[in-house]
């Protein structure tokens, strides 16, 4: 299938797909959409905690991102209508989920296109000013790190809050086997901090929430886990299996859309020069794994 009728959502006009009438209709049908979600997923959602989030003002829900069901589960956890920022274009245009996402309320972004990224921010500002809630996954892509609870966050969530006065409510989901666990944290004013600090505070909140879920619902004996290179292979297989669950996963897009903190040198960057190294008597020690 090809959902050609959704192409208009990629228009860079800040009001594309965001009419007041459409917003009202989506508010009316959203309870039915949320009611039906559990019947469309293979996992069972357990809502661990919902903190108070005001309903008399628009809210930006900032959620963790790491597995197939987390978008729809986030919608159930927040328990209200919200426009969802989605950048997985192949899924939107080629899968039935694209139609259901459109019905729930979607703002599309081509993550590899600078103008589309700029327009998506303007669309979210327009949606909030219209009175709507929005859902953002500020990590940008799935968090595939074996040790980070939340990867680096794009700062757009701060910019939208600054432009609209909306509060930010962190949402964390964690999947273990056939269960997904979710937390909705209390909304806070991210703009009481400067931009960098506000984004750091949000990342800390998301990391703490996800750690809480893992600590409470994902116990395993350390002796049962592999070590060294075997552990790395185990993790890579786990991530590959997650990605293969999604029929139209954007492998190429996901490689180039992770947030990059230019002040931090990642190991793969630090050692990238070794791939171009021509071994000789003077540099052979660099290739000695025992050093």
mmCIF file of N, CA and C in Angstrom, residues 117-221:
data_model
loop_
_atom_site.group_PDB
_atom_site.id
_atom_site.type_symbol
_atom_site.label_atom_id
_atom_site.label_comp_id
_atom_site.label_asym_id
_atom_site.label_seq_id
_atom_site.Cartn_x
_atom_site.Cartn_y
_atom_site.Cartn_z
ATOM 1 N N UNK A 117 12.753 20.096 8.959
ATOM 2 C CA UNK A 117 12.973 20.140 10.409
ATOM 3 C C UNK A 117 12.540 21.489 10.972
ATOM 4 N N UNK A 118 12.904 22.568 10.265
ATOM 5 C CA UNK A 118 12.489 23.903 10.706
ATOM 6 C C UNK A 118 10.973 24.023 10.695
ATOM 7 N N UNK A 119 10.349 23.538 9.620
ATOM 8 C CA UNK A 119 8.893 23.638 9.490
ATOM 9 C C UNK A 119 8.180 22.823 10.566
ATOM 10 N N UNK A 120 8.740 21.666 10.921
ATOM 11 C CA UNK A 120 8.083 20.826 11.929
ATOM 12 C C UNK A 120 8.033 21.535 13.284
ATOM 13 N N UNK A 121 9.082 22.306 13.582
ATOM 14 C CA UNK A 121 9.075 23.065 14.826
ATOM 15 C C UNK A 121 7.993 24.149 14.793
ATOM 16 N N UNK A 122 7.878 24.819 13.656
ATOM 17 C CA UNK A 122 6.848 25.852 13.514
ATOM 18 C C UNK A 122 5.446 25.243 13.589
ATOM 19 N N UNK A 123 5.288 24.038 13.041
ATOM 20 C CA UNK A 123 3.988 23.363 13.105
ATOM 21 C C UNK A 123 3.620 23.011 14.548
ATOM 22 N N UNK A 124 4.598 22.581 15.315
ATOM 23 C CA UNK A 124 4.315 22.223 16.698
ATOM 24 C C UNK A 124 3.983 23.462 17.517
ATOM 25 N N UNK A 125 4.660 24.558 17.231
ATOM 26 C CA UNK A 125 4.325 25.818 17.895
ATOM 27 C C UNK A 125 2.902 26.224 17.537
ATOM 28 N N UNK A 126 2.540 26.086 16.267
ATOM 29 C CA UNK A 126 1.180 26.418 15.839
ATOM 30 C C UNK A 126 0.154 25.514 16.522
ATOM 31 N N UNK A 127 0.460 24.217 16.624
ATOM 32 C CA UNK A 127 -0.466 23.280 17.266
ATOM 33 C C UNK A 127 -0.689 23.650 18.734
ATOM 34 N N UNK A 128 0.390 23.969 19.432
ATOM 35 C CA UNK A 128 0.273 24.346 20.837
ATOM 36 C C UNK A 128 -0.516 25.642 20.985
ATOM 37 N N UNK A 129 -0.231 26.614 20.145
ATOM 38 C CA UNK A 129 -0.964 27.883 20.199
ATOM 39 C C UNK A 129 -2.442 27.703 19.854
ATOM 40 N N UNK A 130 -2.743 26.639 19.112
ATOM 41 C CA UNK A 130 -4.120 26.314 18.756
ATOM 42 C C UNK A 130 -4.863 25.667 19.928
ATOM 43 N N UNK A 131 -4.099 25.250 20.952
ATOM 44 C CA UNK A 131 -4.692 24.624 22.130
ATOM 45 C C UNK A 131 -4.432 23.145 22.246
ATOM 46 N N UNK A 132 -3.649 22.591 21.310
ATOM 47 C CA UNK A 132 -3.410 21.151 21.279
ATOM 48 C C UNK A 132 -2.184 20.772 22.100
ATOM 49 N N UNK A 133 -2.160 19.519 22.547
ATOM 50 C CA UNK A 133 -0.971 18.931 23.138
ATOM 51 C C UNK A 133 -0.121 18.338 22.020
ATOM 52 N N UNK A 134 1.170 18.172 22.277
ATOM 53 C CA UNK A 134 2.047 17.537 21.304
ATOM 54 C C UNK A 134 2.930 16.512 22.007
ATOM 55 N N UNK A 135 3.330 15.493 21.246
ATOM 56 C CA UNK A 135 4.253 14.470 21.742
ATOM 57 C C UNK A 135 5.526 14.542 20.917
ATOM 58 N N UNK A 136 6.655 14.658 21.608
ATOM 59 C CA UNK A 136 7.967 14.697 20.960
ATOM 60 C C UNK A 136 8.826 13.575 21.538
ATOM 61 N N UNK A 137 9.601 12.951 20.671
ATOM 62 C CA UNK A 137 10.608 11.987 21.119
ATOM 63 C C UNK A 137 11.965 12.655 20.911
ATOM 64 N N UNK A 138 12.425 13.423 21.903
ATOM 65 C CA UNK A 138 13.576 14.313 21.693
ATOM 66 C C UNK A 138 14.901 13.607 21.439
ATOM 67 N N UNK A 139 14.953 12.283 21.655
ATOM 68 C CA UNK A 139 16.166 11.558 21.290
ATOM 69 C C UNK A 139 16.310 11.472 19.766
ATOM 70 N N UNK A 140 15.199 11.681 19.051
ATOM 71 C CA UNK A 140 15.237 11.713 17.597
ATOM 72 C C UNK A 140 15.157 10.346 16.951
ATOM 73 N N UNK A 141 15.879 9.386 17.475
ATOM 74 C CA UNK A 141 15.864 8.006 17.000
ATOM 75 C C UNK A 141 15.765 7.090 18.212
ATOM 76 N N UNK A 142 15.613 5.798 17.951
ATOM 77 C CA UNK A 142 15.630 4.843 19.063
ATOM 78 C C UNK A 142 16.958 4.930 19.810
ATOM 79 N N UNK A 143 16.876 4.848 21.114
ATOM 80 C CA UNK A 143 18.077 4.780 21.931
ATOM 81 C C UNK A 143 18.623 3.352 21.862
ATOM 82 N N UNK A 144 19.726 3.186 21.157
ATOM 83 C CA UNK A 144 20.314 1.849 20.978
ATOM 84 C C UNK A 144 21.550 1.655 21.842
ATOM 85 N N UNK A 145 21.755 2.551 22.797
ATOM 86 C CA UNK A 145 22.931 2.471 23.658
ATOM 87 C C UNK A 145 22.777 1.336 24.667
ATOM 88 N N UNK A 146 23.843 0.573 24.921
ATOM 89 C CA UNK A 146 23.765 -0.489 25.936
ATOM 90 C C UNK A 146 23.870 0.038 27.360
ATOM 91 N N UNK A 147 24.168 1.323 27.530
ATOM 92 C CA UNK A 147 24.351 1.816 28.900
ATOM 93 C C UNK A 147 23.670 3.149 29.200
ATOM 94 N N UNK A 148 23.272 3.920 28.206
ATOM 95 C CA UNK A 148 22.618 5.202 28.466
ATOM 96 C C UNK A 148 21.107 5.009 28.625
ATOM 97 N N UNK A 149 20.559 5.519 29.715
ATOM 98 C CA UNK A 149 19.115 5.430 29.914
ATOM 99 C C UNK A 149 18.368 6.287 28.902
ATOM 100 N N UNK A 150 18.956 7.415 28.545
ATOM 101 C CA UNK A 150 18.413 8.277 27.494
ATOM 102 C C UNK A 150 19.596 8.850 26.737
ATOM 103 N N UNK A 151 19.553 8.795 25.423
ATOM 104 C CA UNK A 151 20.652 9.354 24.641
ATOM 105 C C UNK A 151 20.489 10.870 24.557
ATOM 106 N N UNK A 152 21.400 11.527 23.846
ATOM 107 C CA UNK A 152 21.347 12.980 23.760
ATOM 108 C C UNK A 152 20.028 13.477 23.188
ATOM 109 N N UNK A 153 19.555 14.627 23.676
ATOM 110 C CA UNK A 153 18.261 15.160 23.265
ATOM 111 C C UNK A 153 18.430 16.350 22.322
ATOM 112 N N UNK A 154 17.596 16.390 21.286
ATOM 113 C CA UNK A 154 17.530 17.577 20.453
ATOM 114 C C UNK A 154 16.837 18.690 21.241
ATOM 115 N N UNK A 155 17.303 19.930 21.116
ATOM 116 C CA UNK A 155 16.786 21.016 21.960
ATOM 117 C C UNK A 155 15.481 21.635 21.489
ATOM 118 N N UNK A 156 14.885 21.109 20.415
ATOM 119 C CA UNK A 156 13.651 21.692 19.902
ATOM 120 C C UNK A 156 12.540 21.760 20.922
ATOM 121 N N UNK A 157 12.495 20.782 21.833
ATOM 122 C CA UNK A 157 11.454 20.771 22.861
ATOM 123 C C UNK A 157 11.526 22.041 23.709
ATOM 124 N N UNK A 158 12.740 22.501 23.980
ATOM 125 C CA UNK A 158 12.918 23.739 24.752
ATOM 126 C C UNK A 158 12.431 24.935 23.946
ATOM 127 N N UNK A 159 12.769 24.975 22.678
ATOM 128 C CA UNK A 159 12.399 26.114 21.828
ATOM 129 C C UNK A 159 10.883 26.242 21.714
ATOM 130 N N UNK A 160 10.193 25.113 21.600
ATOM 131 C CA UNK A 160 8.732 25.141 21.482
ATOM 132 C C UNK A 160 8.101 25.617 22.785
ATOM 133 N N UNK A 161 8.631 25.135 23.906
ATOM 134 C CA UNK A 161 8.119 25.584 25.204
ATOM 135 C C UNK A 161 8.363 27.075 25.397
ATOM 136 N N UNK A 162 9.526 27.551 24.970
ATOM 137 C CA UNK A 162 9.869 28.971 25.111
ATOM 138 C C UNK A 162 8.944 29.837 24.272
ATOM 139 N N UNK A 163 8.595 29.346 23.075
ATOM 140 C CA UNK A 163 7.774 30.135 22.157
ATOM 141 C C UNK A 163 6.299 30.141 22.545
ATOM 142 N N UNK A 164 5.861 29.144 23.305
ATOM 143 C CA UNK A 164 4.423 28.988 23.584
ATOM 144 C C UNK A 164 4.045 29.118 25.054
ATOM 145 N N UNK A 165 5.017 28.962 25.955
ATOM 146 C CA UNK A 165 4.703 28.963 27.371
ATOM 147 C C UNK A 165 4.170 27.638 27.875
ATOM 148 N N UNK A 166 4.236 26.594 27.040
ATOM 149 C CA UNK A 166 3.730 25.278 27.439
ATOM 150 C C UNK A 166 4.662 24.619 28.451
ATOM 151 N N UNK A 167 4.084 23.794 29.315
ATOM 152 C CA UNK A 167 4.869 22.977 30.227
ATOM 153 C C UNK A 167 5.348 21.729 29.499
ATOM 154 N N UNK A 168 6.369 21.076 30.043
ATOM 155 C CA UNK A 168 6.896 19.835 29.479
ATOM 156 C C UNK A 168 6.661 18.708 30.483
ATOM 157 N N UNK A 169 6.031 17.627 30.017
ATOM 158 C CA UNK A 169 5.773 16.465 30.870
ATOM 159 C C UNK A 169 6.576 15.274 30.347
ATOM 160 N N UNK A 170 7.543 14.772 31.115
ATOM 161 C CA UNK A 170 8.343 13.624 30.673
ATOM 162 C C UNK A 170 7.526 12.325 30.725
ATOM 163 N N UNK A 171 7.748 11.473 29.733
ATOM 164 C CA UNK A 171 7.102 10.165 29.666
ATOM 165 C C UNK A 171 8.181 9.121 29.389
ATOM 166 N N UNK A 172 8.169 8.041 30.161
ATOM 167 C CA UNK A 172 9.140 6.965 29.933
ATOM 168 C C UNK A 172 8.394 5.654 29.749
ATOM 169 N N UNK A 173 8.848 4.864 28.771
ATOM 170 C CA UNK A 173 8.323 3.518 28.581
ATOM 171 C C UNK A 173 9.487 2.543 28.528
ATOM 172 N N UNK A 174 9.222 1.321 28.956
ATOM 173 C CA UNK A 174 10.265 0.286 28.983
ATOM 174 C C UNK A 174 9.604 -1.047 28.691
ATOM 175 N N UNK A 175 10.160 -1.792 27.749
ATOM 176 C CA UNK A 175 9.592 -3.087 27.381
ATOM 177 C C UNK A 175 10.445 -4.214 27.918
ATOM 178 N N UNK A 176 9.774 -5.192 28.521
ATOM 179 C CA UNK A 176 10.449 -6.399 28.986
ATOM 180 C C UNK A 176 9.558 -7.580 28.634
ATOM 181 N N UNK A 177 9.970 -8.357 27.652
ATOM 182 C CA UNK A 177 9.154 -9.483 27.219
ATOM 183 C C UNK A 177 7.838 -9.025 26.636
ATOM 184 N N UNK A 178 6.747 -9.542 27.135
ATOM 185 C CA UNK A 178 5.430 -9.204 26.601
ATOM 186 C C UNK A 178 4.792 -8.017 27.308
ATOM 187 N N UNK A 179 5.524 -7.396 28.221
ATOM 188 C CA UNK A 179 4.977 -6.262 28.971
ATOM 189 C C UNK A 179 5.732 -4.972 28.633
ATOM 190 N N UNK A 180 4.973 -3.879 28.609
ATOM 191 C CA UNK A 180 5.538 -2.537 28.505
ATOM 192 C C UNK A 180 5.106 -1.775 29.752
ATOM 193 N N UNK A 181 6.059 -1.090 30.376
ATOM 194 C CA UNK A 181 5.780 -0.332 31.592
ATOM 195 C C UNK A 181 5.949 1.154 31.289
ATOM 196 N N UNK A 182 5.036 1.962 31.811
ATOM 197 C CA UNK A 182 5.075 3.378 31.495
ATOM 198 C C UNK A 182 4.874 4.280 32.696
ATOM 199 N N UNK A 183 5.517 5.452 32.636
ATOM 200 C CA UNK A 183 5.378 6.468 33.681
ATOM 201 C C UNK A 183 5.139 7.816 33.014
ATOM 202 N N UNK A 184 4.171 8.557 33.526
ATOM 203 C CA UNK A 184 3.976 9.951 33.165
ATOM 204 C C UNK A 184 4.392 10.784 34.363
ATOM 205 N N UNK A 185 5.431 11.601 34.196
ATOM 206 C CA UNK A 185 5.948 12.413 35.297
ATOM 207 C C UNK A 185 5.252 13.770 35.315
ATOM 208 N N UNK A 186 5.366 14.434 36.434
ATOM 209 C CA UNK A 186 4.747 15.749 36.598
ATOM 210 C C UNK A 186 5.325 16.745 35.594
ATOM 211 N N UNK A 187 4.453 17.569 35.024
ATOM 212 C CA UNK A 187 4.887 18.584 34.069
ATOM 213 C C UNK A 187 5.698 19.665 34.787
ATOM 214 N N UNK A 188 6.675 20.233 34.074
ATOM 215 C CA UNK A 188 7.500 21.281 34.679
ATOM 216 C C UNK A 188 7.788 22.362 33.654
ATOM 217 N N UNK A 189 8.183 23.510 34.145
ATOM 218 C CA UNK A 189 8.519 24.649 33.292
ATOM 219 C C UNK A 189 9.985 24.556 32.920
ATOM 220 N N UNK A 190 10.270 24.064 31.730
ATOM 221 C CA UNK A 190 11.656 23.862 31.302
ATOM 222 C C UNK A 190 12.352 25.196 31.062
ATOM 223 N N UNK A 191 11.569 26.261 30.823
ATOM 224 C CA UNK A 191 12.165 27.558 30.484
ATOM 225 C C UNK A 191 12.650 28.337 31.702
ATOM 226 N N UNK A 192 12.472 27.777 32.892
ATOM 227 C CA UNK A 192 13.062 28.450 34.060
ATOM 228 C C UNK A 192 14.573 28.209 34.100
ATOM 229 N N UNK A 193 15.046 27.320 33.220
ATOM 230 C CA UNK A 193 16.469 27.091 33.037
ATOM 231 C C UNK A 193 16.888 27.717 31.701
ATOM 232 N N UNK A 194 18.185 27.867 31.500
ATOM 233 C CA UNK A 194 18.610 28.259 30.157
ATOM 234 C C UNK A 194 18.502 27.028 29.254
ATOM 235 N N UNK A 195 18.746 27.216 27.969
ATOM 236 C CA UNK A 195 18.460 26.160 26.986
ATOM 237 C C UNK A 195 19.223 24.870 27.282
ATOM 238 N N UNK A 196 20.530 24.978 27.465
ATOM 239 C CA UNK A 196 21.350 23.784 27.679
ATOM 240 C C UNK A 196 20.985 23.091 28.984
ATOM 241 N N UNK A 197 20.790 23.884 30.044
ATOM 242 C CA UNK A 197 20.467 23.296 31.339
ATOM 243 C C UNK A 197 19.078 22.666 31.316
ATOM 244 N N UNK A 198 18.121 23.327 30.656
ATOM 245 C CA UNK A 198 16.766 22.785 30.581
ATOM 246 C C UNK A 198 16.731 21.438 29.889
ATOM 247 N N UNK A 199 17.467 21.318 28.771
ATOM 248 C CA UNK A 199 17.529 20.045 28.055
ATOM 249 C C UNK A 199 18.210 18.987 28.928
ATOM 250 N N UNK A 200 19.245 19.382 29.673
ATOM 251 C CA UNK A 200 19.940 18.442 30.556
ATOM 252 C C UNK A 200 19.018 17.965 31.680
ATOM 253 N N UNK A 201 18.215 18.875 32.224
ATOM 254 C CA UNK A 201 17.267 18.496 33.282
ATOM 255 C C UNK A 201 16.249 17.493 32.741
ATOM 256 N N UNK A 202 15.739 17.753 31.543
ATOM 257 C CA UNK A 202 14.785 16.824 30.934
ATOM 258 C C UNK A 202 15.420 15.461 30.710
ATOM 259 N N UNK A 203 16.648 15.447 30.223
ATOM 260 C CA UNK A 203 17.318 14.158 29.994
ATOM 261 C C UNK A 203 17.508 13.405 31.310
ATOM 262 N N UNK A 204 17.859 14.124 32.364
ATOM 263 C CA UNK A 204 18.006 13.482 33.676
ATOM 264 C C UNK A 204 16.687 12.880 34.143
ATOM 265 N N UNK A 205 15.598 13.590 33.934
ATOM 266 C CA UNK A 205 14.289 13.083 34.335
ATOM 267 C C UNK A 205 13.937 11.817 33.555
ATOM 268 N N UNK A 206 14.139 11.835 32.240
ATOM 269 C CA UNK A 206 13.836 10.667 31.423
ATOM 270 C C UNK A 206 14.714 9.479 31.818
ATOM 271 N N UNK A 207 15.983 9.749 32.069
ATOM 272 C CA UNK A 207 16.907 8.679 32.457
ATOM 273 C C UNK A 207 16.511 8.073 33.796
ATOM 274 N N UNK A 208 16.151 8.920 34.749
ATOM 275 C CA UNK A 208 15.761 8.441 36.075
ATOM 276 C C UNK A 208 14.501 7.594 36.004
ATOM 277 N N UNK A 209 13.537 8.030 35.201
ATOM 278 C CA UNK A 209 12.289 7.280 35.065
ATOM 279 C C UNK A 209 12.529 5.918 34.423
ATOM 280 N N UNK A 210 13.343 5.911 33.373
ATOM 281 C CA UNK A 210 13.599 4.641 32.697
ATOM 282 C C UNK A 210 14.390 3.695 33.596
ATOM 283 N N UNK A 211 15.332 4.248 34.363
ATOM 284 C CA UNK A 211 16.075 3.401 35.298
ATOM 285 C C UNK A 211 15.135 2.806 36.346
ATOM 286 N N UNK A 212 14.187 3.611 36.809
ATOM 287 C CA UNK A 212 13.208 3.114 37.782
ATOM 288 C C UNK A 212 12.440 1.916 37.223
ATOM 289 N N UNK A 213 12.020 2.013 35.973
ATOM 290 C CA UNK A 213 11.273 0.920 35.357
ATOM 291 C C UNK A 213 12.139 -0.319 35.193
ATOM 292 N N UNK A 214 13.376 -0.131 34.763
ATOM 293 C CA UNK A 214 14.281 -1.271 34.607
ATOM 294 C C UNK A 214 14.596 -1.910 35.954
ATOM 295 N N UNK A 215 14.818 -1.069 36.959
ATOM 296 C CA UNK A 215 15.172 -1.567 38.281
ATOM 297 C C UNK A 215 14.038 -2.366 38.911
ATOM 298 N N UNK A 216 12.804 -1.961 38.615
ATOM 299 C CA UNK A 216 11.656 -2.629 39.233
ATOM 300 C C UNK A 216 11.145 -3.835 38.451
ATOM 301 N N UNK A 217 11.384 -3.863 37.132
ATOM 302 C CA UNK A 217 10.714 -4.884 36.323
ATOM 303 C C UNK A 217 11.641 -5.707 35.433
ATOM 304 N N UNK A 218 12.939 -5.488 35.505
ATOM 305 C CA UNK A 218 13.853 -6.234 34.621
ATOM 306 C C UNK A 218 15.063 -6.736 35.392
ATOM 307 N N UNK A 219 14.850 -7.709 36.251
ATOM 308 C CA UNK A 219 15.941 -8.254 37.042
ATOM 309 C C UNK A 219 16.522 -9.497 36.375
ATOM 310 N N UNK A 220 17.831 -9.620 36.441
ATOM 311 C CA UNK A 220 18.520 -10.798 35.920
ATOM 312 C C UNK A 220 19.835 -10.940 36.669
ATOM 313 N N UNK A 221 20.263 -12.157 36.881
ATOM 314 C CA UNK A 221 21.528 -12.390 37.554
ATOM 315 C C UNK A 221 22.685 -12.012 36.634
#
